[in-house]
């Protein structure tokens, strides 16, 4: 199979998966026993006639298939509509929240990938050493414990116990930064950033460490390293050669993990009251804010599917047997 056919096939699968994901969230929201306006009628905030007018304004009185077609059309043109609860465009809610999530997660993932991969390679090269055993134990414990539990422990120790760092939010209540630079490049932001960043790094460190360690262990006795050893290369030079040949699974896993980050840190954003897309999704679900929920889930699903596609393409480029074998 040519690379072009491989790419077309993978892209078609990605589009189909995106369509399935957004369709599932559409059906799920419509199957809920109540709608976002029923509480307003019960509380007396709006009359039944006023609620009917609001429903018509949002198109919720139209046949379900019409709602679905408009929903798909709007999503794929990135027209997310107006929030039911905040009465402003969903994009104004989702985009800043998405930026906050990326600012937290991407640096954490890059730092985790670099440090843990190097440590994993060193551990694999020195199999049986105290460093290998202790690093496996520590990172496995962090990986086994849910990330929100690690976050709570960090809060208890460094916020409530020692009082070194703030517990919640992305900035102090009285801080009023103007623009992204003042927001993200300040001491106040750094203090709020440290604990959720540390929790994310600890949680994902085990994956990269074990992947790098196992790859180096597999390659340590290989013939190409024996050849390098016969040429007189030092231990560190041999480790460098083995590490370079272990990058393929690490690069692939990094791409997959980047797409899946959003699902894994929703609880972390809730614990630290971090104003990211995960916390925005939870609040929208509680308020049955259909447009916001649909937009947030669409972005999360799209991130996963696009990064999976990226991983497939990268793997096919780095390892031609994948493309040839139509895996």
PDB file of C-alpha atoms in Angstrom:
ATOM      1  CA  UNK A   1       0.000   0.000   0.000  1.00  0.00           C
ATOM      2  CA  UNK A   2       1.350   3.427  -0.964  1.00  0.00           C
ATOM      3  CA  UNK A   3       1.767   6.103   1.667  1.00  0.00           C
ATOM      4  CA  UNK A   4      -0.946   8.182  -0.038  1.00  0.00           C
ATOM      5  CA  UNK A   5      -3.504   5.389   0.214  1.00  0.00           C
ATOM      6  CA  UNK A   6      -2.412   4.726   3.770  1.00  0.00           C
ATOM      7  CA  UNK A   7      -2.926   8.407   4.655  1.00  0.00           C
ATOM      8  CA  UNK A   8      -6.341   8.606   2.946  1.00  0.00           C
ATOM      9  CA  UNK A   9      -7.523   5.480   4.727  1.00  0.00           C
ATOM     10  CA  UNK A  10      -6.351   6.704   8.131  1.00  0.00           C
ATOM     11  CA  UNK A  11      -7.908  10.137   7.557  1.00  0.00           C
ATOM     12  CA  UNK A  12     -11.253   8.593   6.584  1.00  0.00           C
ATOM     13  CA  UNK A  13     -11.190   6.469   9.736  1.00  0.00           C
ATOM     14  CA  UNK A  14     -10.407   9.587  11.816  1.00  0.00           C
ATOM     15  CA  UNK A  15     -13.358  11.505  10.328  1.00  0.00           C
ATOM     16  CA  UNK A  16     -15.678   8.554  10.974  1.00  0.00           C
ATOM     17  CA  UNK A  17     -14.527   8.234  14.589  1.00  0.00           C
ATOM     18  CA  UNK A  18     -15.059  11.971  15.117  1.00  0.00           C
ATOM     19  CA  UNK A  19     -18.592  11.685  13.738  1.00  0.00           C
ATOM     20  CA  UNK A  20     -19.352   8.733  16.025  1.00  0.00           C
ATOM     21  CA  UNK A  21     -18.000  10.541  19.082  1.00  0.00           C
ATOM     22  CA  UNK A  22     -20.019  13.726  18.555  1.00  0.00           C
ATOM     23  CA  UNK A  23     -23.133  11.696  17.702  1.00  0.00           C
ATOM     24  CA  UNK A  24     -22.874   9.783  20.975  1.00  0.00           C
ATOM     25  CA  UNK A  25     -22.728  12.985  23.031  1.00  0.00           C
ATOM     26  CA  UNK A  26     -25.678  14.433  21.073  1.00  0.00           C
ATOM     27  CA  UNK A  27     -27.849  11.381  21.771  1.00  0.00           C
ATOM     28  CA  UNK A  28     -26.725  11.174  25.408  1.00  0.00           C
ATOM     29  CA  UNK A  29     -27.709  14.781  26.138  1.00  0.00           C
ATOM     30  CA  UNK A  30     -31.127  14.328  24.510  1.00  0.00           C
ATOM     31  CA  UNK A  31     -31.790  11.185  26.555  1.00  0.00           C
ATOM     32  CA  UNK A  32     -31.419  13.000  29.874  1.00  0.00           C
ATOM     33  CA  UNK A  33     -34.657  12.954  31.888  1.00  0.00           C
ATOM     34  CA  UNK A  34     -34.886  16.763  32.065  1.00  0.00           C
ATOM     35  CA  UNK A  35     -33.765  19.755  30.029  1.00  0.00           C
ATOM     36  CA  UNK A  36     -31.893  22.878  31.197  1.00  0.00           C
ATOM     37  CA  UNK A  37     -35.107  24.908  31.398  1.00  0.00           C
ATOM     38  CA  UNK A  38     -37.314  22.634  33.488  1.00  0.00           C
ATOM     39  CA  UNK A  39     -35.736  23.951  36.692  1.00  0.00           C
ATOM     40  CA  UNK A  40     -36.537  27.542  35.713  1.00  0.00           C
ATOM     41  CA  UNK A  41     -40.227  26.711  35.367  1.00  0.00           C
ATOM     42  CA  UNK A  42     -40.282  24.848  38.673  1.00  0.00           C
ATOM     43  CA  UNK A  43     -38.558  27.728  40.488  1.00  0.00           C
ATOM     44  CA  UNK A  44     -40.899  30.312  38.974  1.00  0.00           C
ATOM     45  CA  UNK A  45     -38.053  32.233  37.284  1.00  0.00           C
ATOM     46  CA  UNK A  46     -39.702  31.832  33.876  1.00  0.00           C
ATOM     47  CA  UNK A  47     -43.199  30.998  32.745  1.00  0.00           C
ATOM     48  CA  UNK A  48     -43.914  28.046  30.497  1.00  0.00           C
ATOM     49  CA  UNK A  49     -44.515  30.453  27.585  1.00  0.00           C
ATOM     50  CA  UNK A  50     -41.170  32.171  28.135  1.00  0.00           C
ATOM     51  CA  UNK A  51     -39.380  28.816  28.274  1.00  0.00           C
ATOM     52  CA  UNK A  52     -41.041  27.809  25.009  1.00  0.00           C
ATOM     53  CA  UNK A  53     -39.720  31.002  23.417  1.00  0.00           C
ATOM     54  CA  UNK A  54     -36.197  30.290  24.679  1.00  0.00           C
ATOM     55  CA  UNK A  55     -36.362  26.706  23.412  1.00  0.00           C
ATOM     56  CA  UNK A  56     -37.441  27.967  20.002  1.00  0.00           C
ATOM     57  CA  UNK A  57     -34.597  30.503  20.009  1.00  0.00           C
ATOM     58  CA  UNK A  58     -32.058  27.678  20.484  1.00  0.00           C
ATOM     59  CA  UNK A  59     -33.832  25.387  18.010  1.00  0.00           C
ATOM     60  CA  UNK A  60     -34.709  22.825  20.667  1.00  0.00           C
ATOM     61  CA  UNK A  61     -38.328  22.694  19.497  1.00  0.00           C
ATOM     62  CA  UNK A  62     -37.346  21.379  16.061  1.00  0.00           C
ATOM     63  CA  UNK A  63     -37.458  17.688  15.104  1.00  0.00           C
ATOM     64  CA  UNK A  64     -34.527  15.740  16.498  1.00  0.00           C
ATOM     65  CA  UNK A  65     -33.048  14.938  13.084  1.00  0.00           C
ATOM     66  CA  UNK A  66     -33.073  18.650  12.163  1.00  0.00           C
ATOM     67  CA  UNK A  67     -31.282  19.445  15.424  1.00  0.00           C
ATOM     68  CA  UNK A  68     -28.736  16.736  14.663  1.00  0.00           C
ATOM     69  CA  UNK A  69     -27.995  17.947  11.141  1.00  0.00           C
ATOM     70  CA  UNK A  70     -27.563  21.546  12.326  1.00  0.00           C
ATOM     71  CA  UNK A  71     -25.405  20.305  15.197  1.00  0.00           C
ATOM     72  CA  UNK A  72     -23.048  18.408  12.870  1.00  0.00           C
ATOM     73  CA  UNK A  73     -22.883  21.307  10.428  1.00  0.00           C
ATOM     74  CA  UNK A  74     -22.103  23.807  13.173  1.00  0.00           C
ATOM     75  CA  UNK A  75     -19.427  21.628  14.790  1.00  0.00           C
ATOM     76  CA  UNK A  76     -17.518  21.000  11.596  1.00  0.00           C
ATOM     77  CA  UNK A  77     -17.581  24.734  10.828  1.00  0.00           C
ATOM     78  CA  UNK A  78     -16.549  25.517  14.438  1.00  0.00           C
ATOM     79  CA  UNK A  79     -19.799  27.415  15.084  1.00  0.00           C
ATOM     80  CA  UNK A  80     -20.559  26.341  18.632  1.00  0.00           C
ATOM     81  CA  UNK A  81     -23.536  28.616  19.307  1.00  0.00           C
ATOM     82  CA  UNK A  82     -24.524  30.502  22.446  1.00  0.00           C
ATOM     83  CA  UNK A  83     -24.175  29.127  25.976  1.00  0.00           C
ATOM     84  CA  UNK A  84     -27.535  28.402  27.581  1.00  0.00           C
ATOM     85  CA  UNK A  85     -26.408  29.454  31.035  1.00  0.00           C
ATOM     86  CA  UNK A  86     -23.879  32.239  30.375  1.00  0.00           C
ATOM     87  CA  UNK A  87     -25.633  33.862  27.412  1.00  0.00           C
ATOM     88  CA  UNK A  88     -22.450  34.411  25.423  1.00  0.00           C
ATOM     89  CA  UNK A  89     -20.749  32.599  22.536  1.00  0.00           C
ATOM     90  CA  UNK A  90     -19.443  29.179  23.528  1.00  0.00           C
ATOM     91  CA  UNK A  91     -16.160  30.003  21.821  1.00  0.00           C
ATOM     92  CA  UNK A  92     -15.546  32.753  24.384  1.00  0.00           C
ATOM     93  CA  UNK A  93     -15.849  30.098  27.110  1.00  0.00           C
ATOM     94  CA  UNK A  94     -14.043  27.188  25.471  1.00  0.00           C
ATOM     95  CA  UNK A  95     -11.046  28.875  23.840  1.00  0.00           C
ATOM     96  CA  UNK A  96      -9.592  30.538  26.999  1.00  0.00           C
ATOM     97  CA  UNK A  97     -10.242  27.322  28.937  1.00  0.00           C
ATOM     98  CA  UNK A  98      -8.475  25.295  26.235  1.00  0.00           C
ATOM     99  CA  UNK A  99      -5.471  27.644  26.352  1.00  0.00           C
ATOM    100  CA  UNK A 100      -5.287  27.271  30.147  1.00  0.00           C
ATOM    101  CA  UNK A 101      -5.347  23.483  29.814  1.00  0.00           C
ATOM    102  CA  UNK A 102      -2.628  23.455  27.158  1.00  0.00           C
ATOM    103  CA  UNK A 103      -0.435  25.820  29.196  1.00  0.00           C
ATOM    104  CA  UNK A 104      -0.653  23.393  32.084  1.00  0.00           C
ATOM    105  CA  UNK A 105      -0.419  20.079  30.279  1.00  0.00           C
ATOM    106  CA  UNK A 106       1.915  20.441  27.319  1.00  0.00           C
ATOM    107  CA  UNK A 107       4.958  21.667  29.303  1.00  0.00           C
ATOM    108  CA  UNK A 108       4.241  18.991  31.915  1.00  0.00           C
ATOM    109  CA  UNK A 109       4.115  16.285  29.255  1.00  0.00           C
ATOM    110  CA  UNK A 110       7.296  17.467  27.518  1.00  0.00           C
ATOM    111  CA  UNK A 111       9.222  17.646  30.813  1.00  0.00           C
ATOM    112  CA  UNK A 112       7.913  14.210  31.795  1.00  0.00           C
ATOM    113  CA  UNK A 113       8.813  12.678  28.439  1.00  0.00           C
ATOM    114  CA  UNK A 114      12.381  14.025  28.437  1.00  0.00           C
ATOM    115  CA  UNK A 115      13.336  13.361  32.075  1.00  0.00           C
ATOM    116  CA  UNK A 116      11.552  10.016  32.431  1.00  0.00           C
ATOM    117  CA  UNK A 117      12.824   8.696  29.093  1.00  0.00           C
ATOM    118  CA  UNK A 118      16.443   9.520  29.942  1.00  0.00           C
ATOM    119  CA  UNK A 119      16.021   8.019  33.414  1.00  0.00           C
ATOM    120  CA  UNK A 120      14.356   4.927  31.910  1.00  0.00           C
ATOM    121  CA  UNK A 121      17.202   4.408  29.452  1.00  0.00           C
ATOM    122  CA  UNK A 122      19.760   4.696  32.235  1.00  0.00           C
ATOM    123  CA  UNK A 123      17.745   2.270  34.391  1.00  0.00           C
ATOM    124  CA  UNK A 124      17.489  -0.250  31.562  1.00  0.00           C
ATOM    125  CA  UNK A 125      21.206  -0.033  30.835  1.00  0.00           C
ATOM    126  CA  UNK A 126      22.000  -0.619  34.535  1.00  0.00           C
ATOM    127  CA  UNK A 127      19.535  -3.440  35.056  1.00  0.00           C
ATOM    128  CA  UNK A 128      19.402  -4.723  38.624  1.00  0.00           C
ATOM    129  CA  UNK A 129      20.876  -1.545  40.100  1.00  0.00           C
ATOM    130  CA  UNK A 130      19.321   0.345  43.016  1.00  0.00           C
ATOM    131  CA  UNK A 131      18.450   3.170  40.614  1.00  0.00           C
ATOM    132  CA  UNK A 132      16.422   0.865  38.375  1.00  0.00           C
ATOM    133  CA  UNK A 133      14.555  -0.749  41.261  1.00  0.00           C
ATOM    134  CA  UNK A 134      13.818   2.472  43.139  1.00  0.00           C
ATOM    135  CA  UNK A 135      12.740   4.391  40.007  1.00  0.00           C
ATOM    136  CA  UNK A 136      10.353   1.604  38.997  1.00  0.00           C
ATOM    137  CA  UNK A 137       8.813   1.444  42.463  1.00  0.00           C
ATOM    138  CA  UNK A 138       8.370   5.208  42.823  1.00  0.00           C
ATOM    139  CA  UNK A 139       6.935   5.850  39.356  1.00  0.00           C
ATOM    140  CA  UNK A 140       4.681   2.785  39.525  1.00  0.00           C
ATOM    141  CA  UNK A 141       3.192   4.064  42.783  1.00  0.00           C
ATOM    142  CA  UNK A 142       2.550   7.498  41.256  1.00  0.00           C
ATOM    143  CA  UNK A 143       0.972   5.875  38.176  1.00  0.00           C
ATOM    144  CA  UNK A 144      -1.231   3.562  40.212  1.00  0.00           C
ATOM    145  CA  UNK A 145      -2.598   6.322  42.431  1.00  0.00           C
ATOM    146  CA  UNK A 146      -5.359   8.396  40.731  1.00  0.00           C
ATOM    147  CA  UNK A 147      -4.068  11.811  39.760  1.00  0.00           C
ATOM    148  CA  UNK A 148      -6.672  13.641  41.823  1.00  0.00           C
ATOM    149  CA  UNK A 149      -5.529  11.731  44.943  1.00  0.00           C
ATOM    150  CA  UNK A 150      -1.932  12.828  44.317  1.00  0.00           C
ATOM    151  CA  UNK A 151      -3.207  16.374  43.859  1.00  0.00           C
ATOM    152  CA  UNK A 152      -5.091  16.272  47.163  1.00  0.00           C
ATOM    153  CA  UNK A 153      -1.980  15.030  48.993  1.00  0.00           C
ATOM    154  CA  UNK A 154       0.083  17.859  47.477  1.00  0.00           C
ATOM    155  CA  UNK A 155      -2.563  20.357  48.601  1.00  0.00           C
ATOM    156  CA  UNK A 156      -2.579  18.951  52.122  1.00  0.00           C
ATOM    157  CA  UNK A 157       1.222  19.077  52.415  1.00  0.00           C
ATOM    158  CA  UNK A 158       2.273  22.250  50.564  1.00  0.00           C
ATOM    159  CA  UNK A 159      -0.833  24.441  50.818  1.00  0.00           C
ATOM    160  CA  UNK A 160      -2.611  23.620  54.064  1.00  0.00           C
ATOM    161  CA  UNK A 161       0.336  22.123  55.994  1.00  0.00           C
ATOM    162  CA  UNK A 162       3.355  24.229  55.044  1.00  0.00           C
ATOM    163  CA  UNK A 163       1.474  27.160  53.516  1.00  0.00           C
ATOM    164  CA  UNK A 164       4.073  27.528  50.758  1.00  0.00           C
ATOM    165  CA  UNK A 165       1.777  27.542  47.727  1.00  0.00           C
ATOM    166  CA  UNK A 166      -1.829  28.606  47.002  1.00  0.00           C
ATOM    167  CA  UNK A 167      -4.426  25.876  46.857  1.00  0.00           C
ATOM    168  CA  UNK A 168      -6.851  26.868  44.114  1.00  0.00           C
ATOM    169  CA  UNK A 169      -7.190  28.738  40.860  1.00  0.00           C
ATOM    170  CA  UNK A 170      -4.738  30.160  38.373  1.00  0.00           C
ATOM    171  CA  UNK A 171      -4.206  33.556  39.989  1.00  0.00           C
ATOM    172  CA  UNK A 172      -4.848  35.389  43.234  1.00  0.00           C
ATOM    173  CA  UNK A 173      -8.355  36.881  43.682  1.00  0.00           C
ATOM    174  CA  UNK A 174      -7.017  40.456  43.564  1.00  0.00           C
ATOM    175  CA  UNK A 175      -4.729  39.867  40.563  1.00  0.00           C
ATOM    176  CA  UNK A 176      -5.978  41.452  37.361  1.00  0.00           C
ATOM    177  CA  UNK A 177      -3.506  40.652  34.568  1.00  0.00           C
ATOM    178  CA  UNK A 178      -4.000  42.096  31.109  1.00  0.00           C
ATOM    179  CA  UNK A 179      -3.348  39.702  28.244  1.00  0.00           C
ATOM    180  CA  UNK A 180      -1.671  36.327  28.002  1.00  0.00           C
ATOM    181  CA  UNK A 181       1.868  37.524  28.782  1.00  0.00           C
ATOM    182  CA  UNK A 182       0.917  39.176  32.078  1.00  0.00           C
ATOM    183  CA  UNK A 183      -1.234  36.168  32.924  1.00  0.00           C
ATOM    184  CA  UNK A 184       1.261  33.396  32.303  1.00  0.00           C
ATOM    185  CA  UNK A 185       4.572  35.158  32.982  1.00  0.00           C
ATOM    186  CA  UNK A 186       4.172  36.241  36.579  1.00  0.00           C
ATOM    187  CA  UNK A 187       5.275  34.998  39.978  1.00  0.00           C
ATOM    188  CA  UNK A 188       1.646  34.760  41.069  1.00  0.00           C
ATOM    189  CA  UNK A 189       0.862  32.410  38.183  1.00  0.00           C
ATOM    190  CA  UNK A 190       3.976  30.313  38.886  1.00  0.00           C
ATOM    191  CA  UNK A 191       2.890  29.769  42.484  1.00  0.00           C
ATOM    192  CA  UNK A 192      -0.545  28.524  41.371  1.00  0.00           C
ATOM    193  CA  UNK A 193       1.015  26.484  38.555  1.00  0.00           C
ATOM    194  CA  UNK A 194       3.511  24.463  40.597  1.00  0.00           C
ATOM    195  CA  UNK A 195       1.259  21.931  42.309  1.00  0.00           C
ATOM    196  CA  UNK A 196      -0.937  20.856  39.351  1.00  0.00           C
ATOM    197  CA  UNK A 197       2.210  20.737  37.179  1.00  0.00           C
ATOM    198  CA  UNK A 198       3.975  18.505  39.715  1.00  0.00           C
ATOM    199  CA  UNK A 199       0.945  16.194  40.025  1.00  0.00           C
ATOM    200  CA  UNK A 200       0.814  15.782  36.231  1.00  0.00           C
ATOM    201  CA  UNK A 201       4.546  15.050  35.943  1.00  0.00           C
ATOM    202  CA  UNK A 202       4.427  12.454  38.733  1.00  0.00           C
ATOM    203  CA  UNK A 203       1.374  10.713  37.260  1.00  0.00           C
ATOM    204  CA  UNK A 204       2.773  10.250  33.749  1.00  0.00           C
ATOM    205  CA  UNK A 205       6.431   9.634  34.645  1.00  0.00           C
ATOM    206  CA  UNK A 206       5.959   5.869  35.002  1.00  0.00           C
ATOM    207  CA  UNK A 207       4.729   5.372  31.434  1.00  0.00           C
ATOM    208  CA  UNK A 208       7.750   6.961  29.756  1.00  0.00           C
ATOM    209  CA  UNK A 209      10.244   5.477  32.208  1.00  0.00           C
ATOM    210  CA  UNK A 210       9.043   1.895  31.740  1.00  0.00           C
ATOM    211  CA  UNK A 211       8.757   2.254  27.971  1.00  0.00           C
ATOM    212  CA  UNK A 212      12.315   3.593  27.642  1.00  0.00           C
ATOM    213  CA  UNK A 213      13.696   1.101  30.159  1.00  0.00           C
ATOM    214  CA  UNK A 214      12.135  -1.916  28.421  1.00  0.00           C
ATOM    215  CA  UNK A 215      13.300  -0.752  24.986  1.00  0.00           C
ATOM    216  CA  UNK A 216      16.900  -0.412  26.159  1.00  0.00           C
ATOM    217  CA  UNK A 217      16.786  -3.802  27.928  1.00  0.00           C
ATOM    218  CA  UNK A 218      15.657  -5.424  24.661  1.00  0.00           C
ATOM    219  CA  UNK A 219      18.465  -3.793  22.714  1.00  0.00           C
ATOM    220  CA  UNK A 220      21.293  -4.231  25.207  1.00  0.00           C
ATOM    221  CA  UNK A 221      22.202  -7.703  24.003  1.00  0.00           C
ATOM    222  CA  UNK A 222      21.586  -7.024  20.325  1.00  0.00           C
ATOM    223  CA  UNK A 223      24.196  -7.657  17.661  1.00  0.00           C
ATOM    224  CA  UNK A 224      24.524  -4.032  16.626  1.00  0.00           C
ATOM    225  CA  UNK A 225      25.563  -3.071  20.159  1.00  0.00           C
ATOM    226  CA  UNK A 226      28.012  -5.953  20.282  1.00  0.00           C
ATOM    227  CA  UNK A 227      29.505  -4.547  17.094  1.00  0.00           C
ATOM    228  CA  UNK A 228      29.781  -1.087  18.656  1.00  0.00           C
ATOM    229  CA  UNK A 229      31.361  -2.642  21.736  1.00  0.00           C
ATOM    230  CA  UNK A 230      33.898  -4.420  19.551  1.00  0.00           C
ATOM    231  CA  UNK A 231      34.721  -1.071  17.927  1.00  0.00           C
ATOM    232  CA  UNK A 232      35.712   0.235  21.353  1.00  0.00           C
ATOM    233  CA  UNK A 233      32.792   2.562  22.102  1.00  0.00           C
ATOM    234  CA  UNK A 234      32.408   3.560  25.749  1.00  0.00           C
ATOM    235  CA  UNK A 235      29.454   2.528  27.890  1.00  0.00           C
ATOM    236  CA  UNK A 236      27.794   5.937  27.533  1.00  0.00           C
ATOM    237  CA  UNK A 237      28.278   5.896  23.745  1.00  0.00           C
ATOM    238  CA  UNK A 238      26.698   2.449  23.566  1.00  0.00           C
ATOM    239  CA  UNK A 239      23.814   3.694  25.732  1.00  0.00           C
ATOM    240  CA  UNK A 240      23.383   6.602  23.343  1.00  0.00           C
ATOM    241  CA  UNK A 241      23.108   4.208  20.394  1.00  0.00           C
ATOM    242  CA  UNK A 242      20.602   2.011  22.241  1.00  0.00           C
ATOM    243  CA  UNK A 243      18.576   5.062  23.319  1.00  0.00           C
ATOM    244  CA  UNK A 244      18.411   6.424  19.792  1.00  0.00           C
ATOM    245  CA  UNK A 245      16.967   3.128  18.593  1.00  0.00           C
ATOM    246  CA  UNK A 246      14.361   3.264  21.390  1.00  0.00           C
ATOM    247  CA  UNK A 247      12.883   6.574  20.286  1.00  0.00           C
ATOM    248  CA  UNK A 248      10.235   5.133  17.943  1.00  0.00           C
ATOM    249  CA  UNK A 249       7.868   3.788  20.650  1.00  0.00           C
ATOM    250  CA  UNK A 250       8.506   6.881  22.781  1.00  0.00           C
ATOM    251  CA  UNK A 251       7.606   9.297  19.976  1.00  0.00           C
ATOM    252  CA  UNK A 252       4.482   7.300  19.186  1.00  0.00           C
ATOM    253  CA  UNK A 253       3.414   7.154  22.807  1.00  0.00           C
ATOM    254  CA  UNK A 254       4.041  10.899  23.228  1.00  0.00           C
ATOM    255  CA  UNK A 255       1.676  11.653  20.339  1.00  0.00           C
ATOM    256  CA  UNK A 256      -1.012   9.342  21.706  1.00  0.00           C
ATOM    257  CA  UNK A 257      -0.673  10.704  25.224  1.00  0.00           C
ATOM    258  CA  UNK A 258      -0.910  14.307  24.019  1.00  0.00           C
ATOM    259  CA  UNK A 259      -4.332  13.616  22.568  1.00  0.00           C
ATOM    260  CA  UNK A 260      -5.514  11.748  25.639  1.00  0.00           C
ATOM    261  CA  UNK A 261      -4.311  14.318  28.165  1.00  0.00           C
ATOM    262  CA  UNK A 262      -7.645  16.100  28.338  1.00  0.00           C
ATOM    263  CA  UNK A 263      -9.546  13.100  29.633  1.00  0.00           C
ATOM    264  CA  UNK A 264      -6.944  12.290  32.247  1.00  0.00           C
ATOM    265  CA  UNK A 265      -6.825  15.648  33.970  1.00  0.00           C
ATOM    266  CA  UNK A 266     -10.485  16.636  34.274  1.00  0.00           C
ATOM    267  CA  UNK A 267     -10.412  15.588  37.904  1.00  0.00           C
ATOM    268  CA  UNK A 268      -7.090  17.383  38.415  1.00  0.00           C
ATOM    269  CA  UNK A 269      -8.590  20.653  37.145  1.00  0.00           C
ATOM    270  CA  UNK A 270     -11.536  20.198  39.481  1.00  0.00           C
ATOM    271  CA  UNK A 271      -9.271  19.510  42.501  1.00  0.00           C
ATOM    272  CA  UNK A 272      -7.120  22.610  41.871  1.00  0.00           C
ATOM    273  CA  UNK A 273     -10.012  24.724  40.506  1.00  0.00           C
ATOM    274  CA  UNK A 274      -7.867  25.203  37.410  1.00  0.00           C
ATOM    275  CA  UNK A 275      -9.974  27.078  34.813  1.00  0.00           C
ATOM    276  CA  UNK A 276      -9.306  24.614  32.004  1.00  0.00           C
ATOM    277  CA  UNK A 277     -11.515  22.863  29.502  1.00  0.00           C
ATOM    278  CA  UNK A 278     -12.075  19.874  31.793  1.00  0.00           C
ATOM    279  CA  UNK A 279     -13.503  22.033  34.575  1.00  0.00           C
ATOM    280  CA  UNK A 280     -15.596  23.969  32.040  1.00  0.00           C
ATOM    281  CA  UNK A 281     -17.017  20.663  30.816  1.00  0.00           C
ATOM    282  CA  UNK A 282     -17.955  19.531  34.323  1.00  0.00           C
ATOM    283  CA  UNK A 283     -19.737  22.821  35.040  1.00  0.00           C
ATOM    284  CA  UNK A 284     -21.549  22.679  31.697  1.00  0.00           C
ATOM    285  CA  UNK A 285     -22.735  19.118  32.371  1.00  0.00           C
ATOM    286  CA  UNK A 286     -24.059  20.103  35.796  1.00  0.00           C
ATOM    287  CA  UNK A 287     -25.973  23.003  34.204  1.00  0.00           C
ATOM    288  CA  UNK A 288     -27.064  20.933  31.180  1.00  0.00           C
ATOM    289  CA  UNK A 289     -25.542  23.573  28.948  1.00  0.00           C
ATOM    290  CA  UNK A 290     -25.871  21.624  25.698  1.00  0.00           C
ATOM    291  CA  UNK A 291     -23.808  23.877  23.363  1.00  0.00           C
ATOM    292  CA  UNK A 292     -20.875  24.096  25.788  1.00  0.00           C
ATOM    293  CA  UNK A 293     -20.878  20.363  26.536  1.00  0.00           C
ATOM    294  CA  UNK A 294     -21.040  19.500  22.852  1.00  0.00           C
ATOM    295  CA  UNK A 295     -18.221  21.890  21.965  1.00  0.00           C
ATOM    296  CA  UNK A 296     -15.945  20.695  24.790  1.00  0.00           C
ATOM    297  CA  UNK A 297     -16.475  17.020  23.971  1.00  0.00           C
ATOM    298  CA  UNK A 298     -15.957  17.695  20.274  1.00  0.00           C
ATOM    299  CA  UNK A 299     -12.607  19.389  20.954  1.00  0.00           C
ATOM    300  CA  UNK A 300     -11.501  16.584  23.276  1.00  0.00           C
ATOM    301  CA  UNK A 301     -12.495  13.871  20.795  1.00  0.00           C
ATOM    302  CA  UNK A 302     -10.870  15.749  17.941  1.00  0.00           C
ATOM    303  CA  UNK A 303      -7.614  16.082  19.911  1.00  0.00           C
ATOM    304  CA  UNK A 304      -7.495  12.340  20.574  1.00  0.00           C
ATOM    305  CA  UNK A 305      -8.311  11.372  17.000  1.00  0.00           C
ATOM    306  CA  UNK A 306      -5.926  13.875  15.384  1.00  0.00           C
ATOM    307  CA  UNK A 307      -3.044  12.816  17.630  1.00  0.00           C
ATOM    308  CA  UNK A 308      -3.798   9.145  16.906  1.00  0.00           C
ATOM    309  CA  UNK A 309      -3.655   9.944  13.223  1.00  0.00           C
ATOM    310  CA  UNK A 310      -0.392  11.814  13.766  1.00  0.00           C
ATOM    311  CA  UNK A 311       1.041   8.817  15.613  1.00  0.00           C
ATOM    312  CA  UNK A 312      -0.011   6.461  12.802  1.00  0.00           C
ATOM    313  CA  UNK A 313       1.608   8.655  10.163  1.00  0.00           C
ATOM    314  CA  UNK A 314       4.777   9.140  12.224  1.00  0.00           C
ATOM    315  CA  UNK A 315       5.044   5.406  12.836  1.00  0.00           C
ATOM    316  CA  UNK A 316       4.559   4.645   9.142  1.00  0.00           C
ATOM    317  CA  UNK A 317       7.262   7.140   8.217  1.00  0.00           C
ATOM    318  CA  UNK A 318       9.709   5.874  10.819  1.00  0.00           C
ATOM    319  CA  UNK A 319       8.922   2.179  10.299  1.00  0.00           C
ATOM    320  CA  UNK A 320       7.976   1.396   6.649  1.00  0.00           C
ATOM    321  CA  UNK A 321       6.855  -2.142   7.588  1.00  0.00           C
ATOM    322  CA  UNK A 322       3.748  -0.634   9.221  1.00  0.00           C
ATOM    323  CA  UNK A 323       2.699   1.039   5.987  1.00  0.00           C
ATOM    324  CA  UNK A 324       3.550  -1.971   3.872  1.00  0.00           C
ATOM    325  CA  UNK A 325       1.693  -4.303   6.167  1.00  0.00           C
ATOM    326  CA  UNK A 326      -1.437  -2.107   6.290  1.00  0.00           C
ATOM    327  CA  UNK A 327      -1.580  -2.316  10.075  1.00  0.00           C
TER     328      UNK A 327
END
